Amino acid sequence: MINTGRYTSIITAITLMLLTGCSTGNSAADGPPPSQASAAPVSPGAAAGGGSAPAKSPTPQPAAPEPSVTPSAAPSLSPPAYDSGNDNLVTQIAGMTLEQKIGQMLLAGIDGTRLDSEAKRMIAEDEIGGIILYKDNISSLKSMISLINALKQSNSANKVPLFMSVDQEGGKVSRMPEEYAAIPANSKVGAVNKTESAAEMGSLLAREVLSSGFNMNFAPVLDINSNPDNPVIGERSFGNNAELVSRLGIAEMKGLASEGAIPVIKHFPGHGDTSVDSHLELPVVNKSVAGLAKLEWLPFQAAVKEGADAVMVAHILYPQLDPDKPASLSAEIIGGLLREQMGFGGVVITDDLTMGAITDHYTLPAAAVDTVLAGSDILLIAHEYSNERKVRAALLESVRSGVIPESRIDESVYRILALKEKYKLTDKPVAVPDLTELNSDIKAWRKTLAK
């Protein structure tokens, strides 16, 4: 059984290993940042006993017009695998301003299909670490390539290349334009139950995203489809048992990485047994620690052992792990379970912080500070430029006021830069690709799934 205690003795011991930051921040360009504060604890509202999300959602806390309370001083944990032995990265971080370091921790969405002034500002001035594109940003192959190249060009004055990320899972979660041959959902691959098919799927997904200038893919999905009433996972899962999902998910993960695309496993610690869509409201899973350890956690634990580079954490409340905060804001779950117990030393990315599961219960600045204190490295802010400004301002003010130690920021930036270095990211433009061979390979692979 996984121990989900408060880890206070561990915190004391490993805090000494944190990388000490040495830069001082300048004034925020966005004007006076909001004062930090934590939202009131969210009531679990779950039915007693095992099972999944409750009939009644947690009672939303009213959002203040301006955040007026400070995030809880949750401890931050360094993972056992955290290694500051790369002197070049240590030196690089030492030469960065606080603004530059916090910028690396932000991954933002943009509006429209062309580079606009606000997107350019986020990249050139705020020096954000990455961009995510959605279906609304993509109209055709040529338009998509033009947009991605323009985004990268906006980063030309910055020393650190961008994460260019996308959700390209296959099936209904496919962002590529119609010029690409369709890749079916994970459930189709799960039904065939061949490890080599999942590995080939990962390779094909990587070739898709890399051909268009992306370098990070939010896949594979490692959620187990254990709840038939789940409105958000379904066919996105390989199946309803841990062995199948673990084996095929890891094969897809390795297929993506083998081609040079960064895979991000999701949605830790498991979104399969929910009956609420976290885009709209906060799901609650009232399972015991023992129950979760026997099912939901197994694919993630296996992927971590197999060298997962990045993990996306879900907005789900697990009352028996942390009765107050969803996984994405929880030091118990990120710092304790994922970092300490599972030994994950890679990059932790939040699910989109502008989803209803968060915004209906927390102010965005408060949630941003809580998730950094919990151990997250990258904060995904998918919608509205003003939200990126709020999060950036909140993190800057929290470091300057001592709520977040700058050493905690340095720790995340080290992991981010190490991941970008590992995959040799650049902001070089890409040409409009000839998709003849790739589409032929996708169609040939699809035929193997029908046998």
CSV table of N, CA, C and O in Angstrom, one decimal, residues 144-231:
chain,number,residue,atom,x,y,z
A,144,MET,N,-1.3,25.9,-40.6
A,144,MET,CA,-0.8,25.4,-39.3
A,144,MET,C,0.8,25.6,-39.4
A,144,MET,O,1.3,26.1,-38.4
A,145,ILE,N,1.4,25.2,-40.4
A,145,ILE,CA,2.8,25.3,-40.5
A,145,ILE,C,3.2,26.8,-40.4
A,145,ILE,O,4.2,27.2,-39.7
A,146,SER,N,2.5,27.7,-41.1
A,146,SER,CA,2.8,29.1,-41.0
A,146,SER,C,2.7,29.7,-39.6
A,146,SER,O,3.5,30.4,-39.2
A,147,LEU,N,1.6,29.2,-38.9
A,147,LEU,CA,1.4,29.7,-37.5
A,147,LEU,C,2.5,29.2,-36.6
A,147,LEU,O,3.1,30.0,-35.8
A,148,ILE,N,2.9,27.9,-36.7
A,148,ILE,CA,3.9,27.4,-35.9
A,148,ILE,C,5.3,28.0,-36.1
A,148,ILE,O,6.0,28.4,-35.2
A,149,ASN,N,5.6,28.2,-37.4
A,149,ASN,CA,6.8,28.9,-37.7
A,149,ASN,C,6.9,30.4,-37.2
A,149,ASN,O,7.9,30.8,-36.7
A,150,ALA,N,5.7,31.0,-37.3
A,150,ALA,CA,5.6,32.4,-36.8
A,150,ALA,C,5.8,32.4,-35.2
A,150,ALA,O,6.4,33.3,-34.7
A,151,LEU,N,5.2,31.5,-34.5
A,151,LEU,CA,5.4,31.4,-33.1
A,151,LEU,C,6.8,31.2,-32.7
A,151,LEU,O,7.4,31.8,-31.8
A,152,LYS,N,7.5,30.3,-33.4
A,152,LYS,CA,8.9,30.1,-33.1
A,152,LYS,C,9.7,31.3,-33.4
A,152,LYS,O,10.7,31.6,-32.7
A,153,GLN,N,9.4,32.0,-34.5
A,153,GLN,CA,10.2,33.2,-34.9
A,153,GLN,C,10.0,34.2,-33.8
A,153,GLN,O,11.0,35.0,-33.5
A,154,SER,N,8.9,34.3,-33.2
A,154,SER,CA,8.7,35.3,-32.1
A,154,SER,C,9.6,35.0,-30.9
A,154,SER,O,9.8,35.9,-30.1
A,155,ASN,N,10.1,33.8,-30.8
A,155,ASN,CA,11.0,33.4,-29.7
A,155,ASN,C,12.5,33.6,-30.1
A,155,ASN,O,13.3,33.2,-29.3
A,156,SER,N,12.7,34.2,-31.2
A,156,SER,CA,14.1,34.2,-31.7
A,156,SER,C,15.1,34.9,-30.8
A,156,SER,O,16.3,34.6,-30.8
A,157,ALA,N,14.6,35.9,-30.0
A,157,ALA,CA,15.5,36.7,-29.2
A,157,ALA,C,15.8,35.9,-27.8
A,157,ALA,O,16.6,36.4,-27.1
A,158,ASN,N,15.0,34.9,-27.6
A,158,ASN,CA,15.2,34.1,-26.3
A,158,ASN,C,16.1,32.9,-26.5
A,158,ASN,O,16.1,32.3,-27.6
A,159,LYS,N,16.9,32.6,-25.5
A,159,LYS,CA,17.9,31.6,-25.6
A,159,LYS,C,17.3,30.2,-25.5
A,159,LYS,O,17.9,29.2,-26.0
A,160,VAL,N,16.1,30.0,-24.9
A,160,VAL,CA,15.5,28.7,-24.7
A,160,VAL,C,14.4,28.5,-25.7
A,160,VAL,O,13.5,29.3,-25.8
A,161,PRO,N,14.5,27.4,-26.4
A,161,PRO,CA,13.4,27.1,-27.4
A,161,PRO,C,12.1,26.8,-26.8
A,161,PRO,O,12.0,26.4,-25.6
A,162,LEU,N,11.0,26.9,-27.5
A,162,LEU,CA,9.7,26.6,-27.1
A,162,LEU,C,9.3,25.2,-27.1
A,162,LEU,O,9.7,24.4,-28.0
A,163,PHE,N,8.5,24.7,-26.1
A,163,PHE,CA,7.7,23.5,-26.2
A,163,PHE,C,6.6,23.9,-27.2
A,163,PHE,O,5.8,24.8,-26.9
A,164,MET,N,6.5,23.2,-28.3
A,164,MET,CA,5.3,23.3,-29.2
A,164,MET,C,4.5,22.1,-29.0
A,164,MET,O,4.8,21.0,-29.5
A,165,SER,N,3.4,22.2,-28.3
A,165,SER,CA,2.6,21.0,-27.8
A,165,SER,C,1.2,20.9,-28.5
A,165,SER,O,0.7,21.9,-28.9
A,166,VAL,N,0.7,19.7,-28.4
A,166,VAL,CA,-0.6,19.4,-29.0
A,166,VAL,C,-1.2,18.2,-28.4
A,166,VAL,O,-0.4,17.3,-27.9
A,167,ASP,N,-2.5,18.1,-28.4
A,167,ASP,CA,-3.2,16.8,-28.0
A,167,ASP,C,-3.5,16.0,-29.2
A,167,ASP,O,-4.5,16.2,-29.9
A,168,GLN,N,-2.6,15.1,-29.6
A,168,GLN,CA,-2.8,14.3,-30.8
A,168,GLN,C,-2.8,12.8,-30.3
A,168,GLN,O,-1.8,12.2,-30.3
A,169,GLU,N,-4.0,12.4,-29.9
A,169,GLU,CA,-4.1,11.0,-29.3
A,169,GLU,C,-4.5,10.0,-30.4
A,169,GLU,O,-4.2,8.9,-30.3
A,170,GLY,N,-5.3,10.5,-31.4
A,170,GLY,CA,-6.0,9.6,-32.3
A,170,GLY,C,-7.5,9.5,-31.9
A,170,GLY,O,-7.9,9.9,-30.8
A,171,GLY,N,-8.3,9.1,-32.8
A,171,GLY,CA,-9.8,9.0,-32.5
A,171,GLY,C,-10.3,10.4,-32.4
A,171,GLY,O,-10.0,11.3,-33.2
A,172,LYS,N,-11.2,10.6,-31.4
A,172,LYS,CA,-11.9,11.9,-31.4
A,172,LYS,C,-11.0,13.0,-30.9
A,172,LYS,O,-11.4,14.2,-31.1
A,173,VAL,N,-9.9,12.7,-30.2
A,173,VAL,CA,-9.0,13.8,-29.8
A,173,VAL,C,-7.8,13.8,-30.8
A,173,VAL,O,-6.7,13.3,-30.6
A,174,SER,N,-8.1,14.4,-32.0
A,174,SER,CA,-7.1,14.6,-33.1
A,174,SER,C,-7.1,16.0,-33.5
A,174,SER,O,-8.2,16.6,-33.8
A,175,ARG,N,-6.0,16.6,-33.5
A,175,ARG,CA,-5.9,18.1,-33.9
A,175,ARG,C,-5.3,18.3,-35.3
A,175,ARG,O,-5.4,19.4,-35.8
A,176,MET,N,-4.7,17.3,-35.9
A,176,MET,CA,-4.1,17.5,-37.2
A,176,MET,C,-5.1,17.8,-38.2
A,176,MET,O,-6.2,17.3,-38.2
A,177,PRO,N,-4.7,18.6,-39.2
A,177,PRO,CA,-5.7,19.0,-40.3
A,177,PRO,C,-6.0,17.8,-41.2
A,177,PRO,O,-5.3,16.7,-41.1
A,178,GLU,N,-6.9,18.0,-42.1
A,178,GLU,CA,-7.5,16.8,-42.9
A,178,GLU,C,-6.4,16.3,-43.8
A,178,GLU,O,-6.6,15.1,-44.4
A,179,GLU,N,-5.4,17.0,-44.1
A,179,GLU,CA,-4.3,16.4,-45.0
A,179,GLU,C,-3.7,15.2,-44.4
A,179,GLU,O,-3.1,14.4,-45.2
A,180,TYR,N,-3.7,15.0,-43.1
A,180,TYR,CA,-3.2,13.8,-42.5
A,180,TYR,C,-4.2,12.7,-42.5
A,180,TYR,O,-5.4,12.9,-42.2
A,181,ALA,N,-3.7,11.4,-42.7
A,181,ALA,CA,-4.6,10.3,-42.6
A,181,ALA,C,-5.0,10.1,-41.1
A,181,ALA,O,-4.2,10.3,-40.2
A,182,ALA,N,-6.2,9.7,-40.9
A,182,ALA,CA,-6.7,9.6,-39.5
A,182,ALA,C,-6.1,8.4,-38.8
A,182,ALA,O,-5.8,7.3,-39.4
A,183,ILE,N,-5.8,8.6,-37.5
A,183,ILE,CA,-5.3,7.6,-36.6
A,183,ILE,C,-6.5,7.3,-35.7
A,183,ILE,O,-7.0,8.2,-35.0
A,184,PRO,N,-6.8,6.0,-35.5
A,184,PRO,CA,-8.0,5.6,-34.7
A,184,PRO,C,-7.7,5.8,-33.2
A,184,PRO,O,-6.5,6.0,-32.8
A,185,ALA,N,-8.7,5.6,-32.4
A,185,ALA,CA,-8.6,5.8,-31.0
A,185,ALA,C,-7.9,4.6,-30.3
A,185,ALA,O,-7.7,3.6,-30.9
A,186,ASN,N,-7.4,4.9,-29.1
A,186,ASN,CA,-6.7,3.9,-28.3
A,186,ASN,C,-7.5,2.6,-28.2
A,186,ASN,O,-6.9,1.5,-28.2
A,187,SER,N,-8.8,2.7,-28.0
A,187,SER,CA,-9.6,1.5,-27.8
A,187,SER,C,-9.5,0.6,-28.9
A,187,SER,O,-9.6,-0.7,-28.7
A,188,LYS,N,-9.4,1.1,-30.2
A,188,LYS,CA,-9.2,0.2,-31.3
A,188,LYS,C,-7.9,-0.6,-31.2
A,188,LYS,O,-7.9,-1.8,-31.5
A,189,VAL,N,-6.9,0.0,-30.8
A,189,VAL,CA,-5.6,-0.6,-30.6
A,189,VAL,C,-5.7,-1.6,-29.5
A,189,VAL,O,-5.1,-2.7,-29.5
A,190,GLY,N,-6.4,-1.2,-28.4
A,190,GLY,CA,-6.6,-2.1,-27.3
A,190,GLY,C,-7.3,-3.4,-27.6
A,190,GLY,O,-7.0,-4.5,-27.1
A,191,ALA,N,-8.3,-3.3,-28.5
A,191,ALA,CA,-9.1,-4.4,-28.9
A,191,ALA,C,-8.2,-5.5,-29.7
A,191,ALA,O,-8.4,-6.7,-29.6
A,192,VAL,N,-7.2,-5.0,-30.4
A,192,VAL,CA,-6.3,-5.9,-31.1
A,192,VAL,C,-5.3,-6.5,-30.1
A,192,VAL,O,-4.8,-7.6,-30.3
A,193,ASN,N,-4.9,-5.7,-29.1
A,193,ASN,CA,-4.1,-6.2,-28.0
A,193,ASN,C,-2.7,-6.7,-28.4
A,193,ASN,O,-2.3,-7.8,-28.1
A,194,LYS,N,-2.1,-5.9,-29.3
A,194,LYS,CA,-0.7,-6.2,-29.7
A,194,LYS,C,0.2,-5.1,-29.3
A,194,LYS,O,0.0,-3.9,-29.7
A,195,THR,N,1.3,-5.4,-28.6
A,195,THR,CA,2.2,-4.4,-28.1
A,195,THR,C,2.8,-3.7,-29.3
A,195,THR,O,3.0,-2.4,-29.3
A,196,GLU,N,3.2,-4.4,-30.4
A,196,GLU,CA,3.8,-3.8,-31.5
A,196,GLU,C,2.9,-2.8,-32.2
A,196,GLU,O,3.4,-1.8,-32.8
A,197,SER,N,1.6,-3.0,-32.2
A,197,SER,CA,0.6,-2.1,-32.8
A,197,SER,C,0.6,-0.8,-32.0
A,197,SER,O,0.6,0.3,-32.6
A,198,ALA,N,0.7,-0.9,-30.7
A,198,ALA,CA,0.7,0.4,-29.9
A,198,ALA,C,2.1,1.1,-30.1
A,198,ALA,O,2.1,2.4,-30.1
A,199,ALA,N,3.2,0.4,-30.2
A,199,ALA,CA,4.5,1.0,-30.5
A,199,ALA,C,4.4,1.7,-31.8
A,199,ALA,O,4.9,2.8,-32.0
A,200,GLU,N,3.9,1.1,-32.8
A,200,GLU,CA,3.8,1.7,-34.2
A,200,GLU,C,2.9,2.9,-34.1
A,200,GLU,O,3.1,3.9,-34.8
A,201,MET,N,1.8,2.8,-33.3
A,201,MET,CA,0.9,4.0,-33.2
A,201,MET,C,1.7,5.2,-32.6
A,201,MET,O,1.6,6.3,-33.1
A,202,GLY,N,2.5,5.0,-31.6
A,202,GLY,CA,3.3,6.0,-31.0
A,202,GLY,C,4.3,6.6,-32.1
A,202,GLY,O,4.4,7.8,-32.2
A,203,SER,N,4.9,5.8,-32.9
A,203,SER,CA,5.8,6.2,-33.9
A,203,SER,C,5.1,7.1,-34.9
A,203,SER,O,5.6,8.1,-35.3
A,204,LEU,N,3.9,6.6,-35.3
A,204,LEU,CA,3.2,7.4,-36.4
A,204,LEU,C,2.7,8.7,-35.8
A,204,LEU,O,2.7,9.7,-36.5
A,205,LEU,N,2.2,8.7,-34.6
A,205,LEU,CA,1.8,10.0,-33.9
A,205,LEU,C,3.0,11.0,-33.9
A,205,LEU,O,2.8,12.2,-34.1
A,206,ALA,N,4.2,10.4,-33.5
A,206,ALA,CA,5.3,11.3,-33.5
A,206,ALA,C,5.7,11.9,-34.8
A,206,ALA,O,6.0,13.1,-35.0
A,207,ARG,N,5.6,11.0,-35.8
A,207,ARG,CA,6.0,11.5,-37.2
A,207,ARG,C,5.0,12.6,-37.6
A,207,ARG,O,5.4,13.6,-38.3
A,208,GLU,N,3.7,12.4,-37.2
A,208,GLU,CA,2.7,13.5,-37.5
A,208,GLU,C,3.1,14.8,-36.9
A,208,GLU,O,3.2,15.8,-37.6
A,209,VAL,N,3.3,14.8,-35.6
A,209,VAL,CA,3.5,16.1,-34.9
A,209,VAL,C,4.8,16.7,-35.3
A,209,VAL,O,4.9,17.9,-35.4
A,210,LEU,N,5.9,15.9,-35.4
A,210,LEU,CA,7.2,16.4,-35.8
A,210,LEU,C,7.2,17.0,-37.2
A,210,LEU,O,7.8,18.0,-37.4
A,211,SER,N,6.4,16.4,-38.1
A,211,SER,CA,6.4,16.9,-39.5
A,211,SER,C,5.8,18.3,-39.6
A,211,SER,O,6.1,19.0,-40.5
A,212,SER,N,5.0,18.7,-38.6
A,212,SER,CA,4.4,20.0,-38.7
A,212,SER,C,5.0,21.0,-37.7
A,212,SER,O,4.5,22.1,-37.6
A,213,GLY,N,6.1,20.6,-37.0
A,213,GLY,CA,6.8,21.6,-36.2
A,213,GLY,C,6.5,21.5,-34.7
A,213,GLY,O,7.1,22.2,-33.9
A,214,PHE,N,5.6,20.6,-34.3
A,214,PHE,CA,5.4,20.3,-32.9
A,214,PHE,C,6.6,19.5,-32.3
A,214,PHE,O,7.3,18.8,-33.1
A,215,ASN,N,6.8,19.5,-31.0
A,215,ASN,CA,7.8,18.7,-30.4
A,215,ASN,C,7.3,18.0,-29.2
A,215,ASN,O,8.1,17.2,-28.6
A,216,MET,N,6.1,18.3,-28.7
A,216,MET,CA,5.6,17.6,-27.5
A,216,MET,C,4.1,17.2,-27.8
A,216,MET,O,3.3,18.0,-28.3
A,217,ASN,N,3.8,16.0,-27.4
A,217,ASN,CA,2.5,15.4,-27.6
A,217,ASN,C,1.9,15.0,-26.3
A,217,ASN,O,2.5,14.2,-25.5
A,218,PHE,N,0.7,15.5,-25.9
A,218,PHE,CA,0.1,15.1,-24.7
A,218,PHE,C,-0.6,13.7,-24.9
A,218,PHE,O,-1.8,13.6,-25.1
A,219,ALA,N,0.2,12.7,-24.9
A,219,ALA,CA,-0.2,11.3,-25.1
A,219,ALA,C,1.0,10.5,-24.6
A,219,ALA,O,2.1,11.0,-24.6
A,220,PRO,N,0.8,9.2,-24.2
A,220,PRO,CA,-0.5,8.5,-24.3
A,220,PRO,C,-1.4,8.7,-23.1
A,220,PRO,O,-0.9,9.1,-22.0
A,221,VAL,N,-2.6,8.3,-23.3
A,221,VAL,CA,-3.6,8.2,-22.2
A,221,VAL,C,-3.4,6.9,-21.4
A,221,VAL,O,-3.5,5.9,-22.0
A,222,LEU,N,-3.1,7.0,-20.1
A,222,LEU,CA,-2.9,5.8,-19.3
A,222,LEU,C,-4.1,5.6,-18.3
A,222,LEU,O,-4.0,4.8,-17.4
A,223,ASP,N,-5.2,6.3,-18.6
A,223,ASP,CA,-6.4,6.0,-17.8
A,223,ASP,C,-7.0,4.7,-18.1
A,223,ASP,O,-7.1,4.3,-19.3
A,224,ILE,N,-7.5,4.0,-17.1
A,224,ILE,CA,-8.2,2.7,-17.3
A,224,ILE,C,-9.7,3.0,-17.4
A,224,ILE,O,-10.3,3.6,-16.5
A,225,ASN,N,-10.3,2.5,-18.4
A,225,ASN,CA,-11.7,2.8,-18.7
A,225,ASN,C,-12.6,1.9,-17.8
A,225,ASN,O,-13.3,1.0,-18.3
A,226,SER,N,-12.6,2.1,-16.5
A,226,SER,CA,-13.3,1.2,-15.6
A,226,SER,C,-14.7,1.7,-15.2
A,226,SER,O,-15.4,1.0,-14.5
A,227,ASN,N,-15.1,2.8,-15.7
A,227,ASN,CA,-16.5,3.3,-15.4
A,227,ASN,C,-17.2,3.6,-16.7
A,227,ASN,O,-16.9,4.5,-17.5
A,228,PRO,N,-18.3,2.8,-17.0
A,228,PRO,CA,-19.0,3.0,-18.3
A,228,PRO,C,-19.7,4.3,-18.4
A,228,PRO,O,-20.1,4.7,-19.5
A,229,ASP,N,-19.9,5.0,-17.3
A,229,ASP,CA,-20.6,6.3,-17.3
A,229,ASP,C,-19.6,7.5,-17.5
A,229,ASP,O,-20.0,8.6,-17.4
A,230,ASN,N,-18.3,7.1,-17.7
A,230,ASN,CA,-17.3,8.2,-17.8
A,230,ASN,C,-17.6,9.0,-19.1
A,230,ASN,O,-17.6,8.4,-20.2
A,231,PRO,N,-17.8,10.3,-19.0
A,231,PRO,CA,-18.1,11.1,-20.2
A,231,PRO,C,-16.9,11.6,-20.9
A,231,PRO,O,-17.0,12.2,-22.0
